[in-house]
């Protein structure tokens, strides 16, 4: 009998494929109508944060209440000299509006058309329509808790990278067109902003409410087109950097990495358990542990499987909010990762989280366990 989690997954995939095919027929008409609507909007008033030479387009989708962690992100952006343009893919509740407006430069509410890249596109084209030419442009969304802590150095490290287009994570080989920066975070410097290909990408981008189209045309194509136009694209984090960093660690760090690892494949979980049970401070054990890390990280996202070293060694100061992929165990990888992350924080092996982030993450894990999906 097919497991329920696998059946749900295949049904979602089939639905996404159908939406991707049918959307191509009518979404161009929706986009033209949306563009006319956007062009007719009045220029939003300036709110609680003054304009600076650096702008952050912060795409949020908060259909109920504005989560407190959204304000954490806004305070972080402002503290690092960015003027946030909040693009909301859902209406802002009146009760939350004062706090949000006090924390941003401008606010633009739009229909939820085109996922994150639809909102990104509106933000970029609005800046152009308003005659705003920032020295640096950050584009990010609320699909991650970011930052985790008030003393985060993530923005400073992004700004220090000598590239035209900088992201958090490079998915795939860095420096090659088949690699792409993940769309939760971009830092776009002047060399990319002034490239004709940047304006062309956003003006010609075809929005879609089909997730497959949004990923293919947006996240994957954006990096590829900027690189093809001569822009230098770099990510702070990659699988190669993760594996290289782990090869330099002691056996004690590797043991702790395995202790806080998250798996959705039984063979990886069993292999980890055997390594921990047979731990020895030897080169042989280290080689076997590194081989395991390599296999598991190439099967699933390394920052979801091995959250402990990604935080304390690489400084990946963000955590995904989504459910993530499921394997033969029928578990949510990202929820399992968050359980391990909170366990490491509670044990003192990772620094304390911002209170707002910790509470939201704990609530997410609690709901996951109550549904019965997180029981081993």
mmCIF file of C-alpha atoms in Angstrom:
data_model
loop_
_atom_site.group_PDB
_atom_site.id
_atom_site.type_symbol
_atom_site.label_atom_id
_atom_site.label_comp_id
_atom_site.label_asym_id
_atom_site.label_seq_id
_atom_site.Cartn_x
_atom_site.Cartn_y
_atom_site.Cartn_z
ATOM 1 C CA UNK A 1 0.000 0.000 0.000
ATOM 2 C CA UNK A 2 1.288 3.465 -0.909
ATOM 3 C CA UNK A 3 2.072 5.556 2.199
ATOM 4 C CA UNK A 4 -0.222 8.552 2.659
ATOM 5 C CA UNK A 5 2.662 11.045 2.702
ATOM 6 C CA UNK A 6 3.903 9.740 -0.636
ATOM 7 C CA UNK A 7 0.439 9.846 -2.160
ATOM 8 C CA UNK A 8 -0.003 13.449 -0.992
ATOM 9 C CA UNK A 9 3.367 14.370 -2.468
ATOM 10 C CA UNK A 10 2.578 12.882 -5.859
ATOM 11 C CA UNK A 11 -0.846 14.528 -5.956
ATOM 12 C CA UNK A 12 0.730 17.918 -5.210
ATOM 13 C CA UNK A 13 3.313 17.377 -7.932
ATOM 14 C CA UNK A 14 0.629 16.430 -10.459
ATOM 15 C CA UNK A 15 -1.399 19.496 -9.498
ATOM 16 C CA UNK A 16 1.680 21.737 -9.895
ATOM 17 C CA UNK A 17 2.470 20.302 -13.322
ATOM 18 C CA UNK A 18 -1.094 20.856 -14.505
ATOM 19 C CA UNK A 19 -1.123 24.415 -13.154
ATOM 20 C CA UNK A 20 2.195 25.130 -14.861
ATOM 21 C CA UNK A 21 0.843 24.015 -18.232
ATOM 22 C CA UNK A 22 -2.558 25.704 -18.074
ATOM 23 C CA UNK A 23 -1.246 28.922 -16.510
ATOM 24 C CA UNK A 24 0.844 29.700 -19.557
ATOM 25 C CA UNK A 25 -2.387 30.174 -21.528
ATOM 26 C CA UNK A 26 -4.082 32.854 -19.432
ATOM 27 C CA UNK A 27 -1.484 34.336 -17.053
ATOM 28 C CA UNK A 28 -0.054 36.783 -19.642
ATOM 29 C CA UNK A 29 -3.483 38.480 -19.697
ATOM 30 C CA UNK A 30 -3.535 38.587 -15.891
ATOM 31 C CA UNK A 31 -0.072 40.127 -15.871
ATOM 32 C CA UNK A 32 -1.004 42.920 -18.298
ATOM 33 C CA UNK A 33 -4.033 43.722 -16.164
ATOM 34 C CA UNK A 34 -1.891 43.667 -13.030
ATOM 35 C CA UNK A 35 0.698 45.985 -14.615
ATOM 36 C CA UNK A 36 -2.030 48.518 -15.438
ATOM 37 C CA UNK A 37 -3.270 48.281 -11.864
ATOM 38 C CA UNK A 38 0.232 48.847 -10.439
ATOM 39 C CA UNK A 39 0.918 51.814 -12.737
ATOM 40 C CA UNK A 40 -2.289 53.488 -11.550
ATOM 41 C CA UNK A 41 -1.364 53.251 -7.852
ATOM 42 C CA UNK A 42 -0.359 56.512 -6.164
ATOM 43 C CA UNK A 43 3.172 56.772 -4.846
ATOM 44 C CA UNK A 44 3.106 55.503 -1.236
ATOM 45 C CA UNK A 45 3.935 58.035 1.437
ATOM 46 C CA UNK A 46 7.234 57.801 3.271
ATOM 47 C CA UNK A 47 6.752 56.158 6.629
ATOM 48 C CA UNK A 48 8.815 55.733 9.791
ATOM 49 C CA UNK A 49 12.226 55.026 8.225
ATOM 50 C CA UNK A 50 13.960 57.685 6.077
ATOM 51 C CA UNK A 51 15.341 56.882 2.643
ATOM 52 C CA UNK A 52 19.016 55.957 2.460
ATOM 53 C CA UNK A 53 21.268 55.004 -0.417
ATOM 54 C CA UNK A 54 20.492 51.360 0.301
ATOM 55 C CA UNK A 55 17.016 49.889 -0.261
ATOM 56 C CA UNK A 56 15.647 46.501 0.803
ATOM 57 C CA UNK A 57 12.611 45.095 -1.013
ATOM 58 C CA UNK A 58 11.130 42.857 1.677
ATOM 59 C CA UNK A 59 8.403 40.592 0.302
ATOM 60 C CA UNK A 60 6.025 39.325 2.977
ATOM 61 C CA UNK A 61 3.021 37.011 2.900
ATOM 62 C CA UNK A 62 1.228 37.207 6.234
ATOM 63 C CA UNK A 63 -2.426 36.331 5.577
ATOM 64 C CA UNK A 64 -3.409 36.386 9.254
ATOM 65 C CA UNK A 65 -1.407 38.613 11.628
ATOM 66 C CA UNK A 66 2.055 40.076 11.116
ATOM 67 C CA UNK A 67 4.444 37.713 12.883
ATOM 68 C CA UNK A 68 6.725 39.451 15.424
ATOM 69 C CA UNK A 69 9.766 38.046 13.584
ATOM 70 C CA UNK A 70 8.867 40.275 10.610
ATOM 71 C CA UNK A 71 9.612 43.289 12.795
ATOM 72 C CA UNK A 72 12.869 41.636 13.902
ATOM 73 C CA UNK A 73 13.932 41.452 10.253
ATOM 74 C CA UNK A 74 12.926 45.060 9.613
ATOM 75 C CA UNK A 75 14.852 46.343 12.639
ATOM 76 C CA UNK A 76 17.882 44.397 11.458
ATOM 77 C CA UNK A 77 17.691 45.927 7.972
ATOM 78 C CA UNK A 78 17.312 49.445 9.355
ATOM 79 C CA UNK A 79 20.193 48.957 11.812
ATOM 80 C CA UNK A 80 22.398 48.080 8.825
ATOM 81 C CA UNK A 81 21.470 51.228 6.911
ATOM 82 C CA UNK A 82 18.704 49.892 4.630
ATOM 83 C CA UNK A 83 15.423 51.635 3.870
ATOM 84 C CA UNK A 84 12.846 48.811 3.685
ATOM 85 C CA UNK A 85 10.226 48.829 0.949
ATOM 86 C CA UNK A 86 7.760 46.251 2.244
ATOM 87 C CA UNK A 87 5.828 44.544 -0.546
ATOM 88 C CA UNK A 88 2.890 42.666 0.978
ATOM 89 C CA UNK A 89 1.262 39.787 -0.913
ATOM 90 C CA UNK A 90 -1.662 39.935 1.514
ATOM 91 C CA UNK A 91 -3.636 42.759 3.169
ATOM 92 C CA UNK A 92 -2.107 44.214 6.327
ATOM 93 C CA UNK A 93 -4.419 43.917 9.372
ATOM 94 C CA UNK A 94 -5.224 47.333 10.823
ATOM 95 C CA UNK A 95 -4.070 46.230 14.273
ATOM 96 C CA UNK A 96 -0.564 45.515 12.904
ATOM 97 C CA UNK A 97 -0.259 48.484 10.577
ATOM 98 C CA UNK A 98 1.225 51.051 13.030
ATOM 99 C CA UNK A 99 4.157 48.806 14.052
ATOM 100 C CA UNK A 100 4.857 47.821 10.453
ATOM 101 C CA UNK A 101 4.713 51.366 9.109
ATOM 102 C CA UNK A 102 7.022 52.589 11.873
ATOM 103 C CA UNK A 103 9.626 50.054 10.741
ATOM 104 C CA UNK A 104 9.726 50.646 6.985
ATOM 105 C CA UNK A 105 10.327 53.348 4.384
ATOM 106 C CA UNK A 106 7.363 52.579 2.155
ATOM 107 C CA UNK A 107 4.630 49.934 2.079
ATOM 108 C CA UNK A 108 3.006 48.492 -1.032
ATOM 109 C CA UNK A 109 0.105 46.035 -0.765
ATOM 110 C CA UNK A 110 -0.642 43.919 -3.816
ATOM 111 C CA UNK A 111 -2.694 40.884 -4.850
ATOM 112 C CA UNK A 112 -0.895 37.592 -4.311
ATOM 113 C CA UNK A 113 0.009 37.106 -7.961
ATOM 114 C CA UNK A 114 3.220 35.380 -9.004
ATOM 115 C CA UNK A 115 4.662 34.184 -5.685
ATOM 116 C CA UNK A 116 7.808 35.918 -4.433
ATOM 117 C CA UNK A 117 9.155 36.860 -7.866
ATOM 118 C CA UNK A 118 5.868 38.547 -8.719
ATOM 119 C CA UNK A 119 6.298 40.746 -5.645
ATOM 120 C CA UNK A 120 9.991 41.260 -6.328
ATOM 121 C CA UNK A 121 9.135 42.404 -9.853
ATOM 122 C CA UNK A 122 6.637 44.962 -8.565
ATOM 123 C CA UNK A 123 9.203 46.288 -6.093
ATOM 124 C CA UNK A 124 11.927 46.696 -8.728
ATOM 125 C CA UNK A 125 9.587 48.325 -11.274
ATOM 126 C CA UNK A 126 8.120 50.643 -8.625
ATOM 127 C CA UNK A 127 11.562 51.914 -7.669
ATOM 128 C CA UNK A 128 12.199 52.666 -11.327
ATOM 129 C CA UNK A 129 8.840 54.422 -11.711
ATOM 130 C CA UNK A 130 9.570 56.536 -8.639
ATOM 131 C CA UNK A 131 13.003 57.511 -9.981
ATOM 132 C CA UNK A 132 14.812 55.793 -7.084
ATOM 133 C CA UNK A 133 18.314 54.538 -7.959
ATOM 134 C CA UNK A 134 19.829 52.899 -4.855
ATOM 135 C CA UNK A 135 23.539 52.275 -4.456
ATOM 136 C CA UNK A 136 22.684 48.801 -3.230
ATOM 137 C CA UNK A 137 19.479 46.839 -3.477
ATOM 138 C CA UNK A 138 18.617 43.956 -1.215
ATOM 139 C CA UNK A 139 15.735 41.641 -2.142
ATOM 140 C CA UNK A 140 14.484 39.164 0.429
ATOM 141 C CA UNK A 141 11.340 37.404 1.594
ATOM 142 C CA UNK A 142 9.825 36.055 4.784
ATOM 143 C CA UNK A 143 10.256 32.364 3.934
ATOM 144 C CA UNK A 144 13.106 32.236 6.456
ATOM 145 C CA UNK A 145 13.596 33.418 10.004
ATOM 146 C CA UNK A 146 16.369 35.923 9.484
ATOM 147 C CA UNK A 147 18.311 36.946 11.462
ATOM 148 C CA UNK A 148 18.328 34.484 14.327
ATOM 149 C CA UNK A 149 20.047 36.849 16.722
ATOM 150 C CA UNK A 150 20.411 40.610 17.182
ATOM 151 C CA UNK A 151 24.213 40.499 16.764
ATOM 152 C CA UNK A 152 24.027 38.899 13.299
ATOM 153 C CA UNK A 153 26.902 39.753 10.946
ATOM 154 C CA UNK A 154 25.198 38.276 7.873
ATOM 155 C CA UNK A 155 24.540 41.601 6.127
ATOM 156 C CA UNK A 156 28.072 42.829 6.719
ATOM 157 C CA UNK A 157 29.488 39.633 5.256
ATOM 158 C CA UNK A 158 27.221 39.900 2.216
ATOM 159 C CA UNK A 159 28.410 43.451 1.588
ATOM 160 C CA UNK A 160 32.038 42.403 1.842
ATOM 161 C CA UNK A 161 31.755 39.917 -1.047
ATOM 162 C CA UNK A 162 33.411 41.265 -4.209
ATOM 163 C CA UNK A 163 30.644 40.434 -6.682
ATOM 164 C CA UNK A 164 27.819 42.134 -8.576
ATOM 165 C CA UNK A 165 25.126 39.750 -7.353
ATOM 166 C CA UNK A 166 25.463 38.134 -3.931
ATOM 167 C CA UNK A 167 23.148 35.644 -2.266
ATOM 168 C CA UNK A 168 22.920 33.529 0.824
ATOM 169 C CA UNK A 169 23.144 30.083 -0.754
ATOM 170 C CA UNK A 170 24.493 29.091 -4.167
ATOM 171 C CA UNK A 171 22.641 25.950 -5.193
ATOM 172 C CA UNK A 172 24.776 24.000 -7.613
ATOM 173 C CA UNK A 173 28.383 24.620 -8.700
ATOM 174 C CA UNK A 174 29.461 28.196 -8.003
ATOM 175 C CA UNK A 175 30.613 30.171 -11.023
ATOM 176 C CA UNK A 176 28.735 27.999 -13.517
ATOM 177 C CA UNK A 177 25.437 28.858 -15.144
ATOM 178 C CA UNK A 178 23.726 25.708 -13.944
ATOM 179 C CA UNK A 179 24.224 26.924 -10.376
ATOM 180 C CA UNK A 180 21.772 29.497 -9.031
ATOM 181 C CA UNK A 181 21.329 31.652 -5.960
ATOM 182 C CA UNK A 182 18.363 30.707 -3.823
ATOM 183 C CA UNK A 183 15.671 33.368 -3.929
ATOM 184 C CA UNK A 184 15.138 34.099 -0.233
ATOM 185 C CA UNK A 185 17.968 36.668 -0.291
ATOM 186 C CA UNK A 186 19.818 38.724 -2.908
ATOM 187 C CA UNK A 187 22.198 41.650 -2.530
ATOM 188 C CA UNK A 188 22.493 43.501 -5.828
ATOM 189 C CA UNK A 189 25.388 45.908 -6.214
ATOM 190 C CA UNK A 190 25.806 48.750 -8.677
ATOM 191 C CA UNK A 191 27.519 46.611 -11.312
ATOM 192 C CA UNK A 192 24.370 44.515 -11.618
ATOM 193 C CA UNK A 193 21.830 47.308 -11.072
ATOM 194 C CA UNK A 194 23.256 49.284 -14.010
ATOM 195 C CA UNK A 195 23.417 46.264 -16.290
ATOM 196 C CA UNK A 196 20.751 46.425 -19.009
ATOM 197 C CA UNK A 197 20.047 42.735 -18.429
ATOM 198 C CA UNK A 198 18.799 43.505 -14.899
ATOM 199 C CA UNK A 199 16.104 45.905 -16.132
ATOM 200 C CA UNK A 200 15.252 43.599 -18.997
ATOM 201 C CA UNK A 201 14.834 40.561 -16.763
ATOM 202 C CA UNK A 202 12.250 42.247 -14.539
ATOM 203 C CA UNK A 203 10.355 44.029 -17.311
ATOM 204 C CA UNK A 204 10.043 40.813 -19.342
ATOM 205 C CA UNK A 205 9.598 38.380 -16.460
ATOM 206 C CA UNK A 206 6.383 36.362 -16.822
ATOM 207 C CA UNK A 207 4.615 36.003 -13.488
ATOM 208 C CA UNK A 208 2.924 32.717 -12.677
ATOM 209 C CA UNK A 209 0.815 31.307 -9.888
ATOM 210 C CA UNK A 210 2.260 27.878 -10.657
ATOM 211 C CA UNK A 211 5.161 27.149 -8.325
ATOM 212 C CA UNK A 212 7.096 25.192 -10.955
ATOM 213 C CA UNK A 213 6.996 28.154 -13.345
ATOM 214 C CA UNK A 214 7.950 30.610 -10.603
ATOM 215 C CA UNK A 215 11.045 28.578 -9.665
ATOM 216 C CA UNK A 216 12.120 27.884 -13.240
ATOM 217 C CA UNK A 217 11.562 31.383 -14.628
ATOM 218 C CA UNK A 218 12.499 33.214 -11.449
ATOM 219 C CA UNK A 219 15.001 31.676 -9.051
ATOM 220 C CA UNK A 220 16.906 29.639 -11.637
ATOM 221 C CA UNK A 221 16.722 32.030 -14.561
ATOM 222 C CA UNK A 222 17.615 35.220 -12.682
ATOM 223 C CA UNK A 223 21.110 34.072 -11.751
ATOM 224 C CA UNK A 224 21.659 32.544 -15.195
ATOM 225 C CA UNK A 225 20.684 35.713 -17.082
ATOM 226 C CA UNK A 226 22.758 37.982 -14.862
ATOM 227 C CA UNK A 227 25.808 35.738 -15.310
ATOM 228 C CA UNK A 228 25.246 35.572 -19.068
ATOM 229 C CA UNK A 229 25.288 39.386 -19.115
ATOM 230 C CA UNK A 230 28.676 39.449 -17.361
ATOM 231 C CA UNK A 231 27.605 39.909 -13.749
ATOM 232 C CA UNK A 232 29.686 38.111 -11.128
ATOM 233 C CA UNK A 233 27.391 36.026 -8.906
ATOM 234 C CA UNK A 234 28.546 34.579 -5.598
ATOM 235 C CA UNK A 235 26.871 32.922 -2.628
ATOM 236 C CA UNK A 236 28.101 33.044 0.937
ATOM 237 C CA UNK A 237 27.240 29.381 1.378
ATOM 238 C CA UNK A 238 27.408 26.296 -0.819
ATOM 239 C CA UNK A 239 27.674 22.532 -0.547
ATOM 240 C CA UNK A 240 31.343 22.704 -1.494
ATOM 241 C CA UNK A 241 32.117 25.207 1.250
ATOM 242 C CA UNK A 242 30.201 23.115 3.776
ATOM 243 C CA UNK A 243 32.091 19.924 2.925
ATOM 244 C CA UNK A 244 35.430 21.758 2.915
ATOM 245 C CA UNK A 245 34.739 23.254 6.336
ATOM 246 C CA UNK A 246 33.710 19.906 7.810
ATOM 247 C CA UNK A 247 36.901 18.229 6.565
ATOM 248 C CA UNK A 248 38.877 20.606 8.811
ATOM 249 C CA UNK A 249 36.949 19.831 12.000
ATOM 250 C CA UNK A 250 37.858 17.626 14.944
ATOM 251 C CA UNK A 251 36.142 14.325 15.625
ATOM 252 C CA UNK A 252 34.313 15.937 18.560
ATOM 253 C CA UNK A 253 32.726 18.540 16.269
ATOM 254 C CA UNK A 254 31.803 15.807 13.808
ATOM 255 C CA UNK A 255 30.198 13.766 16.573
ATOM 256 C CA UNK A 256 28.120 16.748 17.652
ATOM 257 C CA UNK A 257 27.197 17.395 14.015
ATOM 258 C CA UNK A 258 25.821 13.862 13.760
ATOM 259 C CA UNK A 259 24.000 14.158 17.080
ATOM 260 C CA UNK A 260 22.049 17.183 15.789
ATOM 261 C CA UNK A 261 21.561 15.893 12.238
ATOM 262 C CA UNK A 262 18.087 15.473 10.705
ATOM 263 C CA UNK A 263 17.148 12.771 8.227
ATOM 264 C CA UNK A 264 14.141 11.640 6.233
ATOM 265 C CA UNK A 265 15.824 8.536 4.775
ATOM 266 C CA UNK A 266 16.108 5.521 7.090
ATOM 267 C CA UNK A 267 19.481 4.431 5.693
ATOM 268 C CA UNK A 268 21.051 7.773 6.640
ATOM 269 C CA UNK A 269 19.543 7.695 10.128
ATOM 270 C CA UNK A 270 20.749 4.132 10.681
ATOM 271 C CA UNK A 271 24.231 4.951 9.410
ATOM 272 C CA UNK A 272 24.427 7.971 11.730
ATOM 273 C CA UNK A 273 23.311 5.868 14.705
ATOM 274 C CA UNK A 274 25.990 3.285 13.958
ATOM 275 C CA UNK A 275 28.670 5.965 13.722
ATOM 276 C CA UNK A 276 27.677 7.467 17.061
ATOM 277 C CA UNK A 277 27.487 4.053 18.726
ATOM 278 C CA UNK A 278 30.954 3.154 17.448
ATOM 279 C CA UNK A 279 32.557 6.550 18.043
ATOM 280 C CA UNK A 280 36.349 6.561 18.358
ATOM 281 C CA UNK A 281 38.676 9.582 18.300
ATOM 282 C CA UNK A 282 40.524 8.167 15.293
ATOM 283 C CA UNK A 283 41.249 9.089 11.679
ATOM 284 C CA UNK A 284 39.351 6.022 10.537
ATOM 285 C CA UNK A 285 36.176 7.124 12.316
ATOM 286 C CA UNK A 286 36.618 10.670 10.983
ATOM 287 C CA UNK A 287 36.919 9.392 7.412
ATOM 288 C CA UNK A 288 33.760 7.330 7.750
ATOM 289 C CA UNK A 289 31.890 10.278 9.315
ATOM 290 C CA UNK A 290 32.975 12.630 6.524
ATOM 291 C CA UNK A 291 31.910 10.099 3.904
ATOM 292 C CA UNK A 292 28.500 9.931 5.581
ATOM 293 C CA UNK A 293 28.203 13.727 5.617
ATOM 294 C CA UNK A 294 29.044 13.835 1.923
ATOM 295 C CA UNK A 295 26.389 11.249 1.009
ATOM 296 C CA UNK A 296 23.640 12.776 3.133
ATOM 297 C CA UNK A 297 24.391 16.360 2.077
ATOM 298 C CA UNK A 298 24.290 15.447 -1.609
ATOM 299 C CA UNK A 299 20.904 13.763 -1.143
ATOM 300 C CA UNK A 300 19.209 16.637 0.708
ATOM 301 C CA UNK A 301 19.974 20.298 1.400
ATOM 302 C CA UNK A 302 23.046 20.353 3.602
ATOM 303 C CA UNK A 303 21.757 23.236 5.734
ATOM 304 C CA UNK A 304 18.587 21.283 6.552
ATOM 305 C CA UNK A 305 20.318 17.988 7.330
ATOM 306 C CA UNK A 306 23.241 19.430 9.297
ATOM 307 C CA UNK A 307 21.956 22.588 10.972
ATOM 308 C CA UNK A 308 24.444 22.595 13.853
ATOM 309 C CA UNK A 309 27.667 23.282 11.876
ATOM 310 C CA UNK A 310 25.831 25.526 9.428
ATOM 311 C CA UNK A 311 24.995 27.824 12.323
ATOM 312 C CA UNK A 312 28.100 27.724 14.504
ATOM 313 C CA UNK A 313 30.779 27.190 11.825
ATOM 314 C CA UNK A 314 29.402 28.783 8.646
ATOM 315 C CA UNK A 315 27.301 31.486 10.285
ATOM 316 C CA UNK A 316 24.142 30.703 8.294
ATOM 317 C CA UNK A 317 22.010 33.028 10.371
ATOM 318 C CA UNK A 318 18.625 31.940 9.013
ATOM 319 C CA UNK A 319 16.255 28.959 9.168
ATOM 320 C CA UNK A 320 13.633 27.973 6.609
ATOM 321 C CA UNK A 321 9.988 28.171 7.668
ATOM 322 C CA UNK A 322 8.623 25.756 5.072
ATOM 323 C CA UNK A 323 7.733 22.105 5.595
ATOM 324 C CA UNK A 324 10.456 20.865 3.280
ATOM 325 C CA UNK A 325 10.860 17.512 1.572
ATOM 326 C CA UNK A 326 9.826 14.123 2.952
ATOM 327 C CA UNK A 327 11.569 10.802 2.488
ATOM 328 C CA UNK A 328 10.801 7.163 3.188
ATOM 329 C CA UNK A 329 10.296 7.940 6.875
ATOM 330 C CA UNK A 330 7.403 10.241 5.940
ATOM 331 C CA UNK A 331 8.844 13.071 8.036
ATOM 332 C CA UNK A 332 9.223 16.754 7.203
ATOM 333 C CA UNK A 333 12.923 17.502 6.845
ATOM 334 C CA UNK A 334 12.641 21.158 7.830
ATOM 335 C CA UNK A 335 10.487 20.414 10.869
ATOM 336 C CA UNK A 336 12.943 17.730 11.978
ATOM 337 C CA UNK A 337 15.743 20.251 11.461
ATOM 338 C CA UNK A 338 13.958 22.825 13.623
ATOM 339 C CA UNK A 339 13.502 20.228 16.381
ATOM 340 C CA UNK A 340 17.242 19.511 16.327
ATOM 341 C CA UNK A 341 18.056 23.230 16.211
ATOM 342 C CA UNK A 342 15.972 24.027 19.278
ATOM 343 C CA UNK A 343 17.494 21.041 21.068
ATOM 344 C CA UNK A 344 21.006 22.386 20.378
ATOM 345 C CA UNK A 345 20.010 25.842 21.634
ATOM 346 C CA UNK A 346 18.439 24.393 24.788
ATOM 347 C CA UNK A 347 21.610 22.368 25.457
ATOM 348 C CA UNK A 348 23.775 25.481 25.122
ATOM 349 C CA UNK A 349 25.574 24.104 22.059
ATOM 350 C CA UNK A 350 24.215 26.988 19.975
ATOM 351 C CA UNK A 351 23.665 30.588 21.167
ATOM 352 C CA UNK A 352 20.203 31.761 22.303
ATOM 353 C CA UNK A 353 17.765 32.901 19.625
ATOM 354 C CA UNK A 354 15.902 36.185 19.467
ATOM 355 C CA UNK A 355 12.815 35.642 21.695
ATOM 356 C CA UNK A 356 10.385 36.288 18.818
ATOM 357 C CA UNK A 357 12.129 33.783 16.579
ATOM 358 C CA UNK A 358 12.403 31.148 19.295
ATOM 359 C CA UNK A 359 8.698 31.379 20.160
ATOM 360 C CA UNK A 360 7.573 31.101 16.527
ATOM 361 C CA UNK A 361 9.906 28.176 15.895
ATOM 362 C CA UNK A 362 8.724 26.393 19.038
ATOM 363 C CA UNK A 363 5.092 26.878 17.994
ATOM 364 C CA UNK A 364 5.875 25.489 14.542
ATOM 365 C CA UNK A 365 7.464 22.373 16.035
ATOM 366 C CA UNK A 366 4.658 21.944 18.559
ATOM 367 C CA UNK A 367 2.003 21.930 15.827
ATOM 368 C CA UNK A 368 4.066 19.458 13.825
ATOM 369 C CA UNK A 369 4.322 17.063 16.787
ATOM 370 C CA UNK A 370 0.635 17.440 17.674
ATOM 371 C CA UNK A 371 -0.295 16.355 14.150
ATOM 372 C CA UNK A 372 1.619 13.146 14.816
ATOM 373 C CA UNK A 373 4.121 13.716 12.018
ATOM 374 C CA UNK A 374 7.118 14.310 14.224
ATOM 375 C CA UNK A 375 6.999 11.160 16.323
ATOM 376 C CA UNK A 376 9.738 8.621 15.788
#
